[in-house]
PDB file of C-alpha atoms and ligand atoms in Angstrom:
ATOM      1  CA  MET A  21     -10.527 -29.184 -37.274  1.00 78.00           C
ATOM      2  CA  ILE A  22     -12.593 -28.269 -40.382  1.00 87.00           C
ATOM      3  CA  PHE A  23     -11.928 -24.428 -40.762  1.00 91.00           C
ATOM      4  CA  GLU A  24      -8.503 -23.609 -39.329  1.00 84.00           C
ATOM      5  CA  GLY A  25      -7.861 -19.765 -39.635  1.00 89.00           C
ATOM      6  CA  ILE A  26     -11.606 -18.518 -38.568  1.00 95.00           C
ATOM      7  CA  PRO A  27     -12.509 -18.239 -35.296  1.00 97.00           C
ATOM      8  CA  ILE A  28     -16.608 -19.523 -35.256  1.00 98.00           C
ATOM      9  CA  VAL A  29     -19.597 -18.351 -33.493  1.00 98.00           C
ATOM     10  CA  ASP A  30     -22.359 -20.945 -33.088  1.00 98.00           C
ATOM     11  CA  ALA A  31     -25.695 -19.317 -32.950  1.00 98.00           C
ATOM     12  CA  HIS A  32     -27.781 -22.129 -31.696  1.00 98.00           C
ATOM     13  CA  CYS A  33     -27.002 -24.633 -29.076  1.00 98.00           C
ATOM     14  CA  HIS A  34     -28.416 -26.240 -25.850  1.00 98.00           C
ATOM     15  CA  ILE A  35     -27.364 -27.402 -22.916  1.00 98.00           C
ATOM     16  CA  GLY A  36     -28.975 -29.712 -20.377  1.00 96.00           C
ATOM     17  CA  TYR A  37     -30.954 -32.785 -21.110  1.00 96.00           C
ATOM     18  CA  PHE A  38     -33.633 -33.536 -23.905  1.00 94.00           C
ATOM     19  CA  GLY A  39     -35.445 -36.929 -22.888  1.00 93.00           C
ATOM     20  CA  GLY A  40     -39.176 -38.057 -25.019  1.00 94.00           C
ATOM     21  CA  TRP A  41     -38.169 -38.635 -28.264  1.00 93.00           C
ATOM     22  CA  ALA A  42     -35.203 -36.919 -28.504  1.00 94.00           C
ATOM     23  CA  ASN A  43     -33.194 -38.247 -25.547  1.00 96.00           C
ATOM     24  CA  VAL A  44     -29.917 -36.070 -26.046  1.00 96.00           C
ATOM     25  CA  GLY A  45     -27.982 -34.097 -23.347  1.00 97.00           C
ATOM     26  CA  ILE A  46     -24.697 -31.966 -23.010  1.00 97.00           C
ATOM     27  CA  THR A  47     -23.370 -29.902 -20.280  1.00 98.00           C
ATOM     28  CA  ALA A  48     -21.468 -26.256 -20.701  1.00 98.00           C
ATOM     29  CA  GLU A  49     -18.317 -27.928 -20.011  1.00 98.00           C
ATOM     30  CA  GLU A  50     -18.848 -30.772 -22.672  1.00 98.00           C
ATOM     31  CA  LEU A  51     -19.810 -28.179 -25.103  1.00 98.00           C
ATOM     32  CA  ILE A  52     -16.992 -25.984 -24.622  1.00 98.00           C
ATOM     33  CA  ALA A  53     -14.859 -29.168 -24.957  1.00 98.00           C
ATOM     34  CA  VAL A  54     -16.447 -30.261 -28.455  1.00 98.00           C
ATOM     35  CA  ASN A  55     -16.119 -26.354 -29.385  1.00 97.00           C
ATOM     36  CA  LYS A  56     -12.507 -26.585 -28.638  1.00 97.00           C
ATOM     37  CA  LYS A  57     -11.817 -29.291 -31.599  1.00 96.00           C
ATOM     38  CA  PHE A  58     -13.738 -27.123 -34.400  1.00 97.00           C
ATOM     39  CA  ASN A  59     -12.253 -23.973 -33.192  1.00 97.00           C
ATOM     40  CA  VAL A  60     -15.818 -22.584 -32.052  1.00 97.00           C
ATOM     41  CA  ILE A  61     -15.044 -19.771 -29.732  1.00 97.00           C
ATOM     42  CA  HIS A  62     -18.632 -18.669 -28.782  1.00 98.00           C
ATOM     43  CA  SER A  63     -21.718 -20.248 -28.607  1.00 98.00           C
ATOM     44  CA  VAL A  64     -25.561 -18.912 -28.108  1.00 98.00           C
ATOM     45  CA  VAL A  65     -27.100 -21.103 -25.929  1.00 98.00           C
ATOM     46  CA  PHE A  66     -31.003 -21.571 -24.987  1.00 97.00           C
ATOM     47  CA  THR A  67     -32.400 -24.297 -22.940  1.00 96.00           C
ATOM     48  CA  LEU A  68     -35.127 -25.003 -20.648  1.00 94.00           C
ATOM     49  CA  PRO A  69     -35.135 -24.429 -17.379  1.00 96.00           C
ATOM     50  CA  ASN A  70     -33.775 -21.142 -18.418  1.00 97.00           C
ATOM     51  CA  ALA A  71     -31.685 -20.755 -14.974  1.00 96.00           C
ATOM     52  CA  LEU A  72     -29.434 -23.684 -16.567  1.00 97.00           C
ATOM     53  CA  SER A  73     -28.345 -21.119 -19.850  1.00 97.00           C
ATOM     54  CA  ALA A  74     -28.124 -18.057 -17.628  1.00 97.00           C
ATOM     55  CA  GLU A  75     -25.838 -19.700 -15.063  1.00 97.00           C
ATOM     56  CA  ALA A  76     -23.389 -21.074 -17.856  1.00 98.00           C
ATOM     57  CA  ALA A  77     -23.223 -17.574 -19.601  1.00 97.00           C
ATOM     58  CA  LYS A  78     -22.487 -16.322 -15.903  1.00 97.00           C
ATOM     59  CA  LYS A  79     -19.711 -18.911 -15.294  1.00 98.00           C
ATOM     60  CA  TYR A  80     -18.190 -18.975 -18.862  1.00 98.00           C
ATOM     61  CA  PRO A  81     -18.763 -15.261 -20.553  1.00 97.00           C
ATOM     62  CA  LYS A  82     -16.571 -15.400 -23.000  1.00 97.00           C
ATOM     63  CA  GLN A  83     -17.679 -19.056 -24.358  1.00 98.00           C
ATOM     64  CA  ILE A  84     -21.568 -18.725 -23.985  1.00 98.00           C
ATOM     65  CA  SER A  85     -24.212 -16.398 -24.414  1.00 98.00           C
ATOM     66  CA  SER A  86     -27.677 -17.166 -23.409  1.00 98.00           C
ATOM     67  CA  TYR A  87     -31.064 -16.655 -24.740  1.00 98.00           C
ATOM     68  CA  VAL A  88     -34.255 -16.695 -22.564  1.00 98.00           C
ATOM     69  CA  TRP A  89     -36.782 -19.252 -23.819  1.00 98.00           C
ATOM     70  CA  LEU A  90     -40.302 -18.104 -23.484  1.00 98.00           C
ATOM     71  CA  ASN A  91     -43.872 -19.448 -23.542  1.00 98.00           C
ATOM     72  CA  PRO A  92     -46.113 -16.705 -24.850  1.00 98.00           C
ATOM     73  CA  PHE A  93     -48.995 -18.168 -22.994  1.00 98.00           C
ATOM     74  CA  ASP A  94     -47.111 -17.106 -19.846  1.00 98.00           C
ATOM     75  CA  GLY A  95     -48.243 -13.440 -20.643  1.00 96.00           C
ATOM     76  CA  ASP A  96     -46.863 -10.989 -18.297  1.00 97.00           C
ATOM     77  CA  LYS A  97     -44.636 -13.476 -16.502  1.00 98.00           C
ATOM     78  CA  ALA A  98     -42.999 -13.930 -19.718  1.00 98.00           C
ATOM     79  CA  VAL A  99     -42.481 -10.641 -20.679  1.00 98.00           C
ATOM     80  CA  ASN A 100     -41.282  -9.944 -16.997  1.00 98.00           C
ATOM     81  CA  GLU A 101     -38.997 -12.941 -17.131  1.00 98.00           C
ATOM     82  CA  LEU A 102     -37.610 -11.358 -20.416  1.00 98.00           C
ATOM     83  CA  ARG A 103     -37.031  -8.028 -18.773  1.00 98.00           C
ATOM     84  CA  THR A 104     -35.323  -9.720 -15.768  1.00 97.00           C
ATOM     85  CA  ALA A 105     -33.045 -11.933 -18.011  1.00 97.00           C
ATOM     86  CA  VAL A 106     -31.621  -9.449 -20.390  1.00 97.00           C
ATOM     87  CA  ARG A 107     -31.290  -6.527 -17.292  1.00 96.00           C
ATOM     88  CA  ASP A 108     -30.273  -8.523 -14.419  1.00 93.00           C
ATOM     89  CA  HIS A 109     -28.570 -11.694 -16.208  1.00 93.00           C
ATOM     90  CA  GLY A 110     -27.001 -10.227 -19.315  1.00 95.00           C
ATOM     91  CA  CYS A 111     -29.446 -12.343 -21.627  1.00 97.00           C
ATOM     92  CA  LYS A 112     -28.874 -11.566 -25.091  1.00 98.00           C
ATOM     93  CA  GLY A 113     -31.926 -12.767 -26.887  1.00 98.00           C
ATOM     94  CA  VAL A 114     -35.318 -14.546 -26.865  1.00 98.00           C
ATOM     95  CA  LYS A 115     -35.812 -18.362 -28.088  1.00 98.00           C
ATOM     96  CA  LEU A 116     -39.425 -18.960 -29.105  1.00 98.00           C
ATOM     97  CA  HIS A 117     -40.674 -22.654 -30.388  1.00 97.00           C
ATOM     98  CA  PRO A 118     -44.035 -22.488 -31.945  1.00 96.00           C
ATOM     99  CA  LEU A 119     -44.202 -25.867 -32.369  1.00 94.00           C
ATOM    100  CA  PHE A 120     -43.230 -27.134 -29.103  1.00 91.00           C
ATOM    101  CA  GLN A 121     -45.766 -25.193 -27.084  1.00 94.00           C
ATOM    102  CA  ALA A 122     -48.391 -24.772 -29.968  1.00 95.00           C
ATOM    103  CA  PHE A 123     -48.947 -21.282 -31.161  1.00 97.00           C
ATOM    104  CA  ILE A 124     -48.527 -19.716 -34.633  1.00 97.00           C
ATOM    105  CA  ALA A 125     -45.404 -17.847 -34.658  1.00 97.00           C
ATOM    106  CA  ASP A 126     -47.467 -14.702 -35.991  1.00 97.00           C
ATOM    107  CA  ASP A 127     -49.992 -14.995 -33.529  1.00 97.00           C
ATOM    108  CA  PRO A 128     -50.892 -12.037 -31.455  1.00 98.00           C
ATOM    109  CA  ILE A 129     -50.316 -13.879 -28.422  1.00 98.00           C
ATOM    110  CA  VAL A 130     -46.699 -13.390 -29.434  1.00 98.00           C
ATOM    111  CA  TYR A 131     -46.708  -9.341 -29.456  1.00 98.00           C
ATOM    112  CA  PRO A 132     -45.944  -8.577 -25.854  1.00 98.00           C
ATOM    113  CA  ILE A 133     -42.518 -10.421 -26.067  1.00 98.00           C
ATOM    114  CA  MET A 134     -42.017  -8.828 -29.407  1.00 98.00           C
ATOM    115  CA  ASP A 135     -42.843  -5.151 -27.951  1.00 98.00           C
ATOM    116  CA  GLU A 136     -40.561  -6.041 -25.032  1.00 98.00           C
ATOM    117  CA  ALA A 137     -37.914  -7.418 -27.447  1.00 98.00           C
ATOM    118  CA  ARG A 138     -37.817  -4.221 -29.271  1.00 98.00           C
ATOM    119  CA  ARG A 139     -37.485  -2.204 -25.997  1.00 98.00           C
ATOM    120  CA  LEU A 140     -34.281  -4.104 -25.039  1.00 98.00           C
ATOM    121  CA  LYS A 141     -33.147  -4.226 -28.378  1.00 97.00           C
ATOM    122  CA  VAL A 142     -32.710  -8.157 -28.454  1.00 98.00           C
ATOM    123  CA  PRO A 143     -32.734 -10.387 -31.242  1.00 98.00           C
ATOM    124  CA  VAL A 144     -36.015 -13.105 -31.262  1.00 98.00           C
ATOM    125  CA  ALA A 145     -34.594 -16.597 -32.525  1.00 98.00           C
ATOM    126  CA  ILE A 146     -37.854 -18.631 -33.989  1.00 98.00           C
ATOM    127  CA  HIS A 147     -37.764 -22.122 -34.536  1.00 98.00           C
ATOM    128  CA  SER A 148     -38.888 -23.001 -38.509  1.00 98.00           C
ATOM    129  CA  GLY A 149     -39.784 -26.125 -40.436  1.00 96.00           C
ATOM    130  CA  HIS A 150     -42.588 -27.772 -38.939  1.00 94.00           C
ATOM    131  CA  PRO A 151     -46.362 -27.453 -39.501  1.00 94.00           C
ATOM    132  CA  PRO A 152     -48.544 -26.048 -38.666  1.00 95.00           C
ATOM    133  CA  PHE A 153     -47.270 -23.403 -36.309  1.00 95.00           C
ATOM    134  CA  SER A 154     -43.321 -23.409 -37.235  1.00 95.00           C
ATOM    135  CA  LEU A 155     -43.675 -22.091 -41.089  1.00 97.00           C
ATOM    136  CA  PRO A 156     -41.355 -19.643 -42.764  1.00 98.00           C
ATOM    137  CA  TRP A 157     -44.330 -18.032 -43.933  1.00 98.00           C
ATOM    138  CA  SER A 158     -45.989 -17.310 -40.529  1.00 98.00           C
ATOM    139  CA  ILE A 159     -42.115 -15.867 -39.500  1.00 98.00           C
ATOM    140  CA  GLY A 160     -42.531 -13.646 -42.174  1.00 98.00           C
ATOM    141  CA  GLU A 161     -45.966 -12.329 -41.128  1.00 98.00           C
ATOM    142  CA  LEU A 162     -44.335 -11.871 -37.719  1.00 98.00           C
ATOM    143  CA  ALA A 163     -41.291 -10.105 -39.213  1.00 98.00           C
ATOM    144  CA  GLU A 164     -43.778  -7.652 -41.170  1.00 98.00           C
ATOM    145  CA  VAL A 165     -45.448  -6.398 -38.010  1.00 98.00           C
ATOM    146  CA  TYR A 166     -42.276  -5.921 -36.629  1.00 98.00           C
ATOM    147  CA  PRO A 167     -39.442  -4.701 -38.860  1.00 98.00           C
ATOM    148  CA  ASP A 168     -37.334  -2.983 -36.368  1.00 98.00           C
ATOM    149  CA  VAL A 169     -36.533  -6.595 -34.191  1.00 98.00           C
ATOM    150  CA  THR A 170     -34.290  -8.664 -35.585  1.00 98.00           C
ATOM    151  CA  ILE A 171     -35.848 -12.147 -35.830  1.00 98.00           C
ATOM    152  CA  VAL A 172     -33.797 -15.400 -36.163  1.00 98.00           C
ATOM    153  CA  MET A 173     -35.133 -18.069 -38.388  1.00 98.00           C
ATOM    154  CA  LEU A 174     -33.815 -21.140 -36.894  1.00 98.00           C
ATOM    155  CA  HIS A 175     -33.140 -24.280 -39.304  1.00 98.00           C
ATOM    156  CA  MET A 176     -33.984 -21.617 -42.455  1.00 98.00           C
ATOM    157  CA  GLY A 177     -36.832 -24.048 -43.099  1.00 98.00           C
ATOM    158  CA  HIS A 178     -35.288 -27.104 -41.581  1.00 97.00           C
ATOM    159  CA  GLY A 179     -35.560 -30.650 -43.807  1.00 92.00           C
ATOM    160  CA  HIS A 180     -38.372 -29.999 -46.048  1.00 95.00           C
ATOM    161  CA  GLY A 181     -37.328 -28.409 -49.625  1.00 95.00           C
ATOM    162  CA  LEU A 182     -40.405 -26.590 -49.955  1.00 97.00           C
ATOM    163  CA  TYR A 183     -40.076 -24.771 -46.788  1.00 98.00           C
ATOM    164  CA  ILE A 184     -36.426 -23.968 -47.168  1.00 98.00           C
ATOM    165  CA  ARG A 185     -37.310 -22.481 -50.286  1.00 98.00           C
ATOM    166  CA  ALA A 186     -39.722 -20.256 -48.436  1.00 98.00           C
ATOM    167  CA  ALA A 187     -37.506 -19.580 -45.677  1.00 98.00           C
ATOM    168  CA  ILE A 188     -34.955 -17.811 -48.478  1.00 98.00           C
ATOM    169  CA  HIS A 189     -37.777 -16.207 -50.140  1.00 98.00           C
ATOM    170  CA  THR A 190     -39.463 -14.879 -47.221  1.00 98.00           C
ATOM    171  CA  ALA A 191     -35.933 -13.274 -45.399  1.00 98.00           C
ATOM    172  CA  LYS A 192     -35.448 -11.601 -49.241  1.00 98.00           C
ATOM    173  CA  ARG A 193     -38.814  -9.822 -48.237  1.00 98.00           C
ATOM    174  CA  TYR A 194     -38.348  -9.018 -45.035  1.00 98.00           C
ATOM    175  CA  PRO A 195     -34.751  -7.476 -44.046  1.00 98.00           C
ATOM    176  CA  ASN A 196     -35.094  -7.827 -40.282  1.00 98.00           C
ATOM    177  CA  ILE A 197     -34.776 -11.871 -40.770  1.00 98.00           C
ATOM    178  CA  ILE A 198     -31.673 -13.556 -40.392  1.00 98.00           C
ATOM    179  CA  LEU A 199     -31.529 -17.283 -41.342  1.00 98.00           C
ATOM    180  CA  GLU A 200     -29.521 -19.778 -39.356  1.00 98.00           C
ATOM    181  CA  THR A 201     -28.244 -22.890 -40.876  1.00 98.00           C
ATOM    182  CA  SER A 202     -28.595 -25.782 -38.507  1.00 98.00           C
ATOM    183  CA  GLY A 203     -30.507 -29.249 -39.296  1.00 97.00           C
ATOM    184  CA  MET A 204     -31.022 -27.836 -42.796  1.00 98.00           C
ATOM    185  CA  PRO A 205     -29.708 -30.809 -45.024  1.00 97.00           C
ATOM    186  CA  MET A 206     -28.796 -29.081 -48.522  1.00 97.00           C
ATOM    187  CA  HIS A 207     -25.367 -27.660 -48.719  1.00 97.00           C
ATOM    188  CA  THR A 208     -26.253 -25.527 -52.060  1.00 98.00           C
ATOM    189  CA  LYS A 209     -29.001 -23.921 -50.029  1.00 98.00           C
ATOM    190  CA  ILE A 210     -26.371 -21.944 -47.915  1.00 98.00           C
ATOM    191  CA  LYS A 211     -24.749 -20.497 -50.655  1.00 98.00           C
ATOM    192  CA  GLU A 212     -28.015 -19.804 -52.288  1.00 98.00           C
ATOM    193  CA  ALA A 213     -29.168 -18.126 -49.299  1.00 98.00           C
ATOM    194  CA  MET A 214     -26.147 -15.810 -49.009  1.00 98.00           C
ATOM    195  CA  ASP A 215     -26.214 -15.183 -52.739  1.00 98.00           C
ATOM    196  CA  THR A 216     -30.126 -14.309 -52.389  1.00 98.00           C
ATOM    197  CA  VAL A 217     -30.872 -12.356 -49.217  1.00 98.00           C
ATOM    198  CA  GLY A 218     -27.203 -11.031 -48.683  1.00 98.00           C
ATOM    199  CA  ASP A 219     -24.131 -11.885 -47.391  1.00 98.00           C
ATOM    200  CA  GLU A 220     -24.763 -10.559 -43.754  1.00 98.00           C
ATOM    201  CA  ARG A 221     -28.224 -12.298 -43.322  1.00 98.00           C
ATOM    202  CA  VAL A 222     -27.032 -15.801 -42.730  1.00 98.00           C
ATOM    203  CA  VAL A 223     -25.388 -17.665 -39.457  1.00 98.00           C
ATOM    204  CA  TYR A 224     -24.125 -20.673 -38.619  1.00 98.00           C
ATOM    205  CA  GLY A 225     -25.494 -23.000 -35.983  1.00 98.00           C
ATOM    206  CA  SER A 226     -25.161 -26.376 -34.980  1.00 98.00           C
ATOM    207  CA  ASP A 227     -28.012 -27.187 -32.720  1.00 98.00           C
ATOM    208  CA  ILE A 228     -25.724 -29.261 -30.705  1.00 98.00           C
ATOM    209  CA  PRO A 229     -26.675 -31.806 -29.036  1.00 98.00           C
ATOM    210  CA  PHE A 230     -29.274 -32.498 -31.409  1.00 97.00           C
ATOM    211  CA  HIS A 231     -26.791 -32.020 -34.358  1.00 97.00           C
ATOM    212  CA  HIS A 232     -23.008 -32.392 -34.220  1.00 97.00           C
ATOM    213  CA  PRO A 233     -20.498 -29.592 -35.259  1.00 97.00           C
ATOM    214  CA  SER A 234     -18.524 -31.682 -37.393  1.00 97.00           C
ATOM    215  CA  VAL A 235     -21.489 -32.411 -39.501  1.00 97.00           C
ATOM    216  CA  GLU A 236     -23.325 -29.014 -39.630  1.00 98.00           C
ATOM    217  CA  LEU A 237     -19.585 -27.159 -40.297  1.00 98.00           C
ATOM    218  CA  GLN A 238     -18.942 -29.625 -42.899  1.00 97.00           C
ATOM    219  CA  ARG A 239     -22.166 -29.000 -44.957  1.00 97.00           C
ATOM    220  CA  VAL A 240     -20.763 -25.061 -44.836  1.00 98.00           C
ATOM    221  CA  LYS A 241     -17.407 -26.018 -45.980  1.00 97.00           C
ATOM    222  CA  MET A 242     -19.014 -27.535 -49.051  1.00 97.00           C
ATOM    223  CA  ALA A 243     -21.396 -25.128 -49.665  1.00 97.00           C
ATOM    224  CA  GLU A 244     -18.586 -23.016 -51.916  1.00 97.00           C
ATOM    225  CA  LEU A 245     -18.604 -19.824 -50.521  1.00 97.00           C
ATOM    226  CA  ASN A 246     -15.954 -17.346 -51.072  1.00 96.00           C
ATOM    227  CA  GLU A 247     -13.507 -16.478 -47.826  1.00 95.00           C
ATOM    228  CA  SER A 248     -15.411 -13.265 -47.149  1.00 97.00           C
ATOM    229  CA  GLN A 249     -19.037 -15.337 -47.145  1.00 98.00           C
ATOM    230  CA  LEU A 250     -17.149 -17.899 -45.096  1.00 97.00           C
ATOM    231  CA  LYS A 251     -15.961 -14.992 -42.109  1.00 97.00           C
ATOM    232  CA  LYS A 252     -19.529 -13.934 -42.223  1.00 98.00           C
ATOM    233  CA  ILE A 253     -21.577 -16.733 -42.064  1.00 98.00           C
ATOM    234  CA  LEU A 254     -19.268 -18.126 -39.474  1.00 98.00           C
ATOM    235  CA  HIS A 255     -18.303 -15.407 -37.265  1.00 98.00           C
ATOM    236  CA  ASP A 256     -19.140 -11.373 -38.357  1.00 98.00           C
ATOM    237  CA  ASN A 257     -22.754 -11.583 -38.810  1.00 98.00           C
ATOM    238  CA  ALA A 258     -23.439 -13.189 -35.331  1.00 98.00           C
ATOM    239  CA  VAL A 259     -21.390 -10.844 -33.791  1.00 97.00           C
ATOM    240  CA  GLU A 260     -22.788  -7.883 -35.689  1.00 97.00           C
ATOM    241  CA  LYS A 261     -26.405  -8.456 -36.232  1.00 96.00           C
ATOM    242  CA  LEU A 262     -26.839 -10.571 -32.689  1.00 97.00           C
ATOM    243  CA  GLY A 263     -24.953  -8.415 -30.969  1.00 94.00           C
ATOM    244  CA  LEU A 264     -22.426 -10.696 -29.411  1.00 95.00           C
ATOM    245  CA  LYS A 265     -18.671 -10.236 -27.991  1.00 88.00           C
ATOM    246  CA  ALA A 266     -16.530 -13.100 -29.790  1.00 85.00           C
TER     247      ALA A 266
HETATM  248 ZN1   ZN B 310     -32.143 -26.695 -31.121  1.00 55.76          ZN
END
C-alpha cells in the first residue's frame, strides 16, 4: 500500500478490452480487486461500449462511477445518449477523445455536447497530449467558450514536456479546467501544477489498464506534496469538483 491513511479516488479508469496497438483489458471485478491493494475506494470508469461502464456502476455503485464516452460526429444521437445516461443511468460525466475520433477539442461540433453537459451540470473529461487534435491549447479554447462547464484535462499534457507545461499554463488561465495526472511522467510537474493552478484543481488518475496504480501513485508519492495537498489530489478534489460520492 503506497498511501496508508488516505482513501483514494481514481478519476480515470477503463474496463473491458482494448485491442489494436494497446492489447490491454480488465474487468470491473479485477479493477475492484486491484483497487483494494492500493486503498482506492472509488473509480471513474469510461469505456466503449458505454453499456459496460453503466452496468458496472449499477452493480458496484460504491466503487464505480461511469462517464459516457461520446462521439461528437453522432450529433443529436450523442446528445440524447448523454441525457439518457445521466438521467436514467446515474452517469456522472462525459468522456471525449479528440485524437481517437479525429476532431479538434474546441471544434464547434463539440458544442451540442457541451451545451447539454452544462444543462445537466456534469463535467467533461478530454484526452490530452497528442497532436493535432488533443492539445492543451485547444482544450483551453473550449474552456474559454464554456467557462461554466468543468473540463478535466486527462493526462495533463501526457508525455511531452512542452504539452505538460502548456497544460499547467492553460489551466492557470481557465479556472474551469481540472488537471488529471495519469500517464504524465514527471513527478515534479504534479507539485508544480498544484502550486501554480491551485491545490483544488488537480486530481489523481491511473488510466488503468493502460497504466498501473502502483506506478501512478508512486509518482504522486514522490511529488513532495504536503499532507493537505495529498488529501486533495487523491480524494477531496474528485469528490468536490467532479460531484462524486466517495
Ligand atoms: Zn484512458
